PDB file of C-alpha atoms in Angstrom:
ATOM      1  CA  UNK A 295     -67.359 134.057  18.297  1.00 57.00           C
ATOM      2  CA  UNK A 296     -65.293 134.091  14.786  1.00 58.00           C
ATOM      3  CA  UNK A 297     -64.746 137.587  14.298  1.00 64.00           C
ATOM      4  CA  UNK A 298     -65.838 139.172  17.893  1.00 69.00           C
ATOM      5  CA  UNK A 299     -65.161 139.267  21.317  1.00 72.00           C
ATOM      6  CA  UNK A 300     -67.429 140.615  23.909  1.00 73.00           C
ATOM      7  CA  UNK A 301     -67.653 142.223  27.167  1.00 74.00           C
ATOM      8  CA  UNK A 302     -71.042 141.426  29.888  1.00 78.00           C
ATOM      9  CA  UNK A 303     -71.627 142.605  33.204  1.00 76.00           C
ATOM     10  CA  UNK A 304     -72.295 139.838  35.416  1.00 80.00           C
ATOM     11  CA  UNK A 305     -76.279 139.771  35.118  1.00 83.00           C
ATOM     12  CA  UNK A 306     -75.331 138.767  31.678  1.00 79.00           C
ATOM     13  CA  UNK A 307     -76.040 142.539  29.790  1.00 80.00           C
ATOM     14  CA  UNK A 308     -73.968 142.810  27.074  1.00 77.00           C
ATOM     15  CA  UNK A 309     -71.627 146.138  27.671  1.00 74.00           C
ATOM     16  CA  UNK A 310     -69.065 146.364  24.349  1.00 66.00           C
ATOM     17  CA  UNK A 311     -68.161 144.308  21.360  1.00 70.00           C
ATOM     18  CA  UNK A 312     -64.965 144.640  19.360  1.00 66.00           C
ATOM     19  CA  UNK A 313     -66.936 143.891  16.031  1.00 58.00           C
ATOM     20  CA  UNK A 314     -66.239 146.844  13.957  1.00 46.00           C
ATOM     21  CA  UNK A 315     -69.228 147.516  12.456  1.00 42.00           C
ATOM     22  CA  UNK A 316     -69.134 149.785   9.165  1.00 41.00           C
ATOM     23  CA  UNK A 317     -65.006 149.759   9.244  1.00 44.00           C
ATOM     24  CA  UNK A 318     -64.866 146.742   7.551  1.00 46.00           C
ATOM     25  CA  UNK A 319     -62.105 145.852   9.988  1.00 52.00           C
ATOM     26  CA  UNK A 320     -62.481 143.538  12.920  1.00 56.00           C
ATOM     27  CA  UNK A 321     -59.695 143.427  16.009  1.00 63.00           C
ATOM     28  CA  UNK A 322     -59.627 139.391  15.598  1.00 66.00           C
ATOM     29  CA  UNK A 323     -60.976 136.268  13.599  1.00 64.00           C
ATOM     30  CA  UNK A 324     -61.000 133.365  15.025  1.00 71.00           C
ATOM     31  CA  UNK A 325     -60.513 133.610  19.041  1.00 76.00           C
ATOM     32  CA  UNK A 326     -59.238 130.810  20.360  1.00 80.00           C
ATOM     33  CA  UNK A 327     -58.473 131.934  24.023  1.00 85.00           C
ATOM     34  CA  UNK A 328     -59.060 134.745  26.262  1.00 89.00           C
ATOM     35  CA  UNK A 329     -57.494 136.202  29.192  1.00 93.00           C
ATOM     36  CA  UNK A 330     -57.342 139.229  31.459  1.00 92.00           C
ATOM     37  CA  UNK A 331     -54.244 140.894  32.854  1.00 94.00           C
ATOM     38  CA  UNK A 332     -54.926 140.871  36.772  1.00 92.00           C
ATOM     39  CA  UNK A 333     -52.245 143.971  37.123  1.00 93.00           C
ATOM     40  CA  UNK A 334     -53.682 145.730  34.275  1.00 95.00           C
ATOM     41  CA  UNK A 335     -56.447 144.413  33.219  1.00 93.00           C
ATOM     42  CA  UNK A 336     -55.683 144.507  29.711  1.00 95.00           C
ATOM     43  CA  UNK A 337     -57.212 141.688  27.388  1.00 93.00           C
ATOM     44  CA  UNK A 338     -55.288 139.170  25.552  1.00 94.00           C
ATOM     45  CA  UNK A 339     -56.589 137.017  22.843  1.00 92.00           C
ATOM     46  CA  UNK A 340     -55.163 134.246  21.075  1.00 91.00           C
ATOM     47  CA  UNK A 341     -56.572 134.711  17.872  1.00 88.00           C
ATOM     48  CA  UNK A 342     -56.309 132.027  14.609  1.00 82.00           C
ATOM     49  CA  UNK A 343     -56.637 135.098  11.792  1.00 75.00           C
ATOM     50  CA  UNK A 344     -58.439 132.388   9.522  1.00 66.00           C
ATOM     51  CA  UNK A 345     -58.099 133.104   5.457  1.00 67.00           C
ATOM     52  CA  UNK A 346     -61.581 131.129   5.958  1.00 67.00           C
ATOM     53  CA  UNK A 347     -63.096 133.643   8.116  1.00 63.00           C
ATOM     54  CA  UNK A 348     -61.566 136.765   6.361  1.00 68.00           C
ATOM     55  CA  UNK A 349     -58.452 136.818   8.143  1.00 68.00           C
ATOM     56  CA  UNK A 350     -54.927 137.299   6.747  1.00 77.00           C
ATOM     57  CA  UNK A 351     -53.882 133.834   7.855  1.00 75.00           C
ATOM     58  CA  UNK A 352     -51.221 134.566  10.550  1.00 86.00           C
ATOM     59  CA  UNK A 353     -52.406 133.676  13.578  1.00 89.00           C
ATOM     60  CA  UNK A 354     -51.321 136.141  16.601  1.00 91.00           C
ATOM     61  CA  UNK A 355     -52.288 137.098  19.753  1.00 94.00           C
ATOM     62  CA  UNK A 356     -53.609 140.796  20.225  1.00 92.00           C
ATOM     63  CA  UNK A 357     -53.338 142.416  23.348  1.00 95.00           C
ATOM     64  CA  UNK A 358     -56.015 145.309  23.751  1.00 91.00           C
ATOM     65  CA  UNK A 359     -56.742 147.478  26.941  1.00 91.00           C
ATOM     66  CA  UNK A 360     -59.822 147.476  29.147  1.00 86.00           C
ATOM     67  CA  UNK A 361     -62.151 149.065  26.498  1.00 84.00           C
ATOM     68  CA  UNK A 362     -60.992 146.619  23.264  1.00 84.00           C
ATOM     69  CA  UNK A 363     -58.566 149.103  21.901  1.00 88.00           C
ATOM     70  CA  UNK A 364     -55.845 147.690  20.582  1.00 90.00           C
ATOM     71  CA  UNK A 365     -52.093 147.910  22.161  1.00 94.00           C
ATOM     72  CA  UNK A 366     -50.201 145.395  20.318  1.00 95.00           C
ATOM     73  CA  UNK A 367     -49.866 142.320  18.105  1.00 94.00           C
ATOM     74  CA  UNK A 368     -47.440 139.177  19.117  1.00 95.00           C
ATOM     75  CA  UNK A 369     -46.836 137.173  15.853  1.00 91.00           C
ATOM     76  CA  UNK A 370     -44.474 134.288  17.469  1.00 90.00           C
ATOM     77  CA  UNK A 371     -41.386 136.162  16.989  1.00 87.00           C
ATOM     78  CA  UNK A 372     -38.391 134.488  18.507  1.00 82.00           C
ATOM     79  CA  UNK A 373     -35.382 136.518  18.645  1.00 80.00           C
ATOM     80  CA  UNK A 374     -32.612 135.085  15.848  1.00 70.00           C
ATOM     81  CA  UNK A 375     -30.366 135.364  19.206  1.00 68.00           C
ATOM     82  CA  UNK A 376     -32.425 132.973  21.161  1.00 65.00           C
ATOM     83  CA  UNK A 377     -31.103 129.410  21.083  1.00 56.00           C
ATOM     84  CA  UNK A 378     -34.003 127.006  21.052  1.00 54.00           C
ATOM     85  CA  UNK A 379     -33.780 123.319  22.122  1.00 50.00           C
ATOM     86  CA  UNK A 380     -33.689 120.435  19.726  1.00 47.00           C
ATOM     87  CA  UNK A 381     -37.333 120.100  20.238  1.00 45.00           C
ATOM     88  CA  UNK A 382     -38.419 123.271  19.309  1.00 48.00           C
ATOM     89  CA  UNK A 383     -39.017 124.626  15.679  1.00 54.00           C
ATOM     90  CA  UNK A 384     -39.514 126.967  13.259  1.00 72.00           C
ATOM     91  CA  UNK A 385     -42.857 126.362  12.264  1.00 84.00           C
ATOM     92  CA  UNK A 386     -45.532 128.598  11.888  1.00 86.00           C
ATOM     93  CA  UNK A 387     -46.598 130.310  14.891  1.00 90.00           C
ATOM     94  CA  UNK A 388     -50.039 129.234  16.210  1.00 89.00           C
ATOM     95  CA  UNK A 389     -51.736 130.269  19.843  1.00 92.00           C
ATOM     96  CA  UNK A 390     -54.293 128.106  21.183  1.00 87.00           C
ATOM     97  CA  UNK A 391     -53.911 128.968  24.835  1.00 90.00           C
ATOM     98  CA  UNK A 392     -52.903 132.101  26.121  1.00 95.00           C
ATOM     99  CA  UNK A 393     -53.340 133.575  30.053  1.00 95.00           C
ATOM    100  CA  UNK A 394     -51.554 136.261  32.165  1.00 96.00           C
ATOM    101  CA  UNK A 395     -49.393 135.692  35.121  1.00 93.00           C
ATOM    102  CA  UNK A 396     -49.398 137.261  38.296  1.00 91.00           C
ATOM    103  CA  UNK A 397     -47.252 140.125  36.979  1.00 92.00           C
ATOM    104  CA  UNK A 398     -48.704 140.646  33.790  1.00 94.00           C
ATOM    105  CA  UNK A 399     -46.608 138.565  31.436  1.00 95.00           C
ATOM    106  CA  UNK A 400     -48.264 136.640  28.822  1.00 95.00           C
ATOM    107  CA  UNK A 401     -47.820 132.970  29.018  1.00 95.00           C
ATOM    108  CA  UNK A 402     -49.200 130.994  25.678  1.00 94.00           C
ATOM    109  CA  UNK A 403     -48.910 127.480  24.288  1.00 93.00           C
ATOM    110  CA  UNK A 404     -47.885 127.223  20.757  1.00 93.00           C
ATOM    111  CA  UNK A 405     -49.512 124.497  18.732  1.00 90.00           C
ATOM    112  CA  UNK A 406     -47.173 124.167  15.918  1.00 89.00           C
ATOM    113  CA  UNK A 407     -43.964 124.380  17.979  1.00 91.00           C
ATOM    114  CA  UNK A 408     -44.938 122.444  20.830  1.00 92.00           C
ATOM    115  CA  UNK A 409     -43.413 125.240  22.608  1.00 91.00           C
ATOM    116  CA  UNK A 410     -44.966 127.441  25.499  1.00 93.00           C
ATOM    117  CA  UNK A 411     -43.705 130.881  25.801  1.00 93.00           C
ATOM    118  CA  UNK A 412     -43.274 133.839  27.725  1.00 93.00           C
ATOM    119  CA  UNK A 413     -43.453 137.512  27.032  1.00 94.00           C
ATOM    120  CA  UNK A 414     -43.729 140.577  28.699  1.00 94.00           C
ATOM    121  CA  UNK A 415     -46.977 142.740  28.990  1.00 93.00           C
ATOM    122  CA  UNK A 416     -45.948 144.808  26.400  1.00 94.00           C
ATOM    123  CA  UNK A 417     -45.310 142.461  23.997  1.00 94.00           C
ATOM    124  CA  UNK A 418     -41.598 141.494  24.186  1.00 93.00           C
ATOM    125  CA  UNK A 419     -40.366 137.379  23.946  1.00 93.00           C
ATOM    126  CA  UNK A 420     -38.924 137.030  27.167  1.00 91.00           C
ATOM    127  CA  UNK A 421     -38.231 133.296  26.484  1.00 89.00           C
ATOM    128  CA  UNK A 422     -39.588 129.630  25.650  1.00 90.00           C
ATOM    129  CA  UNK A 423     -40.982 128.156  28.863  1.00 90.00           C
ATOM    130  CA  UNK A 424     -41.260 124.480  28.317  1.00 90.00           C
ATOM    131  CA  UNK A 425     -40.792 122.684  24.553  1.00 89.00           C
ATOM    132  CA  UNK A 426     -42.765 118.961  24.068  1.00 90.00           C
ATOM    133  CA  UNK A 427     -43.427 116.346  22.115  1.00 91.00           C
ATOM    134  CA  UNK A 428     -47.013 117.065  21.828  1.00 91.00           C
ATOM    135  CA  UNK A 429     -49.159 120.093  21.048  1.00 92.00           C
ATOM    136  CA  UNK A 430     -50.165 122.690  23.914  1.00 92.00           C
ATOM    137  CA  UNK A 431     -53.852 122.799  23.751  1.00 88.00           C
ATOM    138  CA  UNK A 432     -54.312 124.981  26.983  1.00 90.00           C
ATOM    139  CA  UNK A 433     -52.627 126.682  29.382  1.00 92.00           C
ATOM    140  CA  UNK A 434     -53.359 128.189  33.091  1.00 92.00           C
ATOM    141  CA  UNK A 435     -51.658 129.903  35.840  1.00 91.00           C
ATOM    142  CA  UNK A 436     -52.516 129.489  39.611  1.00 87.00           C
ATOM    143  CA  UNK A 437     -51.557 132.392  41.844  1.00 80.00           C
ATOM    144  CA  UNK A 438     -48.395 131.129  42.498  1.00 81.00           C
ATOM    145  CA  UNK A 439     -47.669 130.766  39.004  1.00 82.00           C
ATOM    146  CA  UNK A 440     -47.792 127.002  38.818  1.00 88.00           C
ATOM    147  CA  UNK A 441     -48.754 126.981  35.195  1.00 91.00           C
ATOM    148  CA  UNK A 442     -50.172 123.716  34.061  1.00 90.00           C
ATOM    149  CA  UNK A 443     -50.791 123.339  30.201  1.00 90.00           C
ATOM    150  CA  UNK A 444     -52.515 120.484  28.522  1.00 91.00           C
ATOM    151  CA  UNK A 445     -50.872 119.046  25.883  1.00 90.00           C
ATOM    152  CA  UNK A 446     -52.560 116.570  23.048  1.00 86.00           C
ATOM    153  CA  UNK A 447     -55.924 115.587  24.286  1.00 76.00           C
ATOM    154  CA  UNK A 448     -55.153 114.326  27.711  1.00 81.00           C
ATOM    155  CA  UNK A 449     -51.647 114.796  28.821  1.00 87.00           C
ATOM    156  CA  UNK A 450     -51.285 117.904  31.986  1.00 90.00           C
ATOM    157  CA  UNK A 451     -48.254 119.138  33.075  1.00 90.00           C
ATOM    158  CA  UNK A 452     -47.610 121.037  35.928  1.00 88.00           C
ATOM    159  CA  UNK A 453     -44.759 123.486  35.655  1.00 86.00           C
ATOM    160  CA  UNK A 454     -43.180 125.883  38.397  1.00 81.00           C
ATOM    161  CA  UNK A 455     -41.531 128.907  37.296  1.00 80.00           C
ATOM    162  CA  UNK A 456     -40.240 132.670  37.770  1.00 74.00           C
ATOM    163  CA  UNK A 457     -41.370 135.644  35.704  1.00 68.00           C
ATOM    164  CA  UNK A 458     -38.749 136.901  35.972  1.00 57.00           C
ATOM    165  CA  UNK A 459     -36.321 137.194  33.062  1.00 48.00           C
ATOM    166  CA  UNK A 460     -33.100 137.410  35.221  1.00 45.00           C
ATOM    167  CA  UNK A 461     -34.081 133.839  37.153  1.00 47.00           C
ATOM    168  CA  UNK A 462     -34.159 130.652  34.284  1.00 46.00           C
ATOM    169  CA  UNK A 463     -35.768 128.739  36.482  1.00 52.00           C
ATOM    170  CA  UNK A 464     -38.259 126.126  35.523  1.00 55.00           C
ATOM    171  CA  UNK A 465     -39.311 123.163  37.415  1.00 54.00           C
ATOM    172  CA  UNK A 466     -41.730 120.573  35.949  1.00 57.00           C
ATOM    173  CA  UNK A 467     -43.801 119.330  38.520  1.00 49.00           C
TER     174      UNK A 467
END
């Protein structure tokens, strides 16, 4: 919901929301993707921080703990020292998709870059994943962190490959 996230037991009773009523301040505008960490089960959200919807138009994805606290803020920053590929860009950041792996790094598809990147649990770039031709509309990861993403309307990719930031590897499937 634009401006609110919230949390339900599974008979469906609501338990918390992160509207901030009477602050004035809410943790996100427009959500457009959720996921939980499965080592920490912190929450990330990739959220669209509409002007339209009282947002300060950057989108971002915030990363709060179990309780909707917040922990930290990922605007799309790619280290000047990073070398991106000829597809890549500079464009505005923008997350539609966003899900944890099996270790707790973020994966999330980039609309405006046609990029899909990686960063750590605590909010470091760890590196671009996969760059396209075509928007990522939504990503997933298996348990064996086969990540497939969905790019345009119709167009899924499987892609195979390690956390971890000392092994480059990436295998599209």
């Amino acid at each position: 919901m634009a401006k609110q996230i919230s949390k339900f037991i599974t008979k469906g009773t609501l338990v918390f929301t992160t509207s901030a009523a009477g602050t004035g301040k809410s943790v996100m505008c427009r959500p457009y993707g959720v996921s939980e960490c499965p080592v920490t089960h912190n929450v990330a959200v990739a959220d669209g921080s509409s002007l339209h919807d009282g947002g300060e138009g950057k989108p971002r994805v915030v990363v709060m703990d179990a309780d909707f606290k917040e922990l930290f803020v990922y605007d799309g920053e790619v280290p000047h020292t990073y070398q991106p590929t000829s597809q890549s860009g500079s464009k505005r950041f923008t997350p539609w998709g966003v899900v944890y792996d099996s270790v707790g790094n973020l994966v999330m598809g980039d609309c405006n870059n046609n990029s899909v990147l990686l960063i750590s649990g605590h909010g470091e770039f760890l590196r671009v994943i996969h760059t396209d031709n075509n928007m990522p509309r939504a990503v997933g990861v298996d348990r064996e962190d086969v990540l497939w993403t969905v790019f345009e309307a119709n167009n899924v990719k499987l892609i195979q490959y390690i956390s971890a930031l000392d092994k480059q590897q990436c295998i599209i499937l």
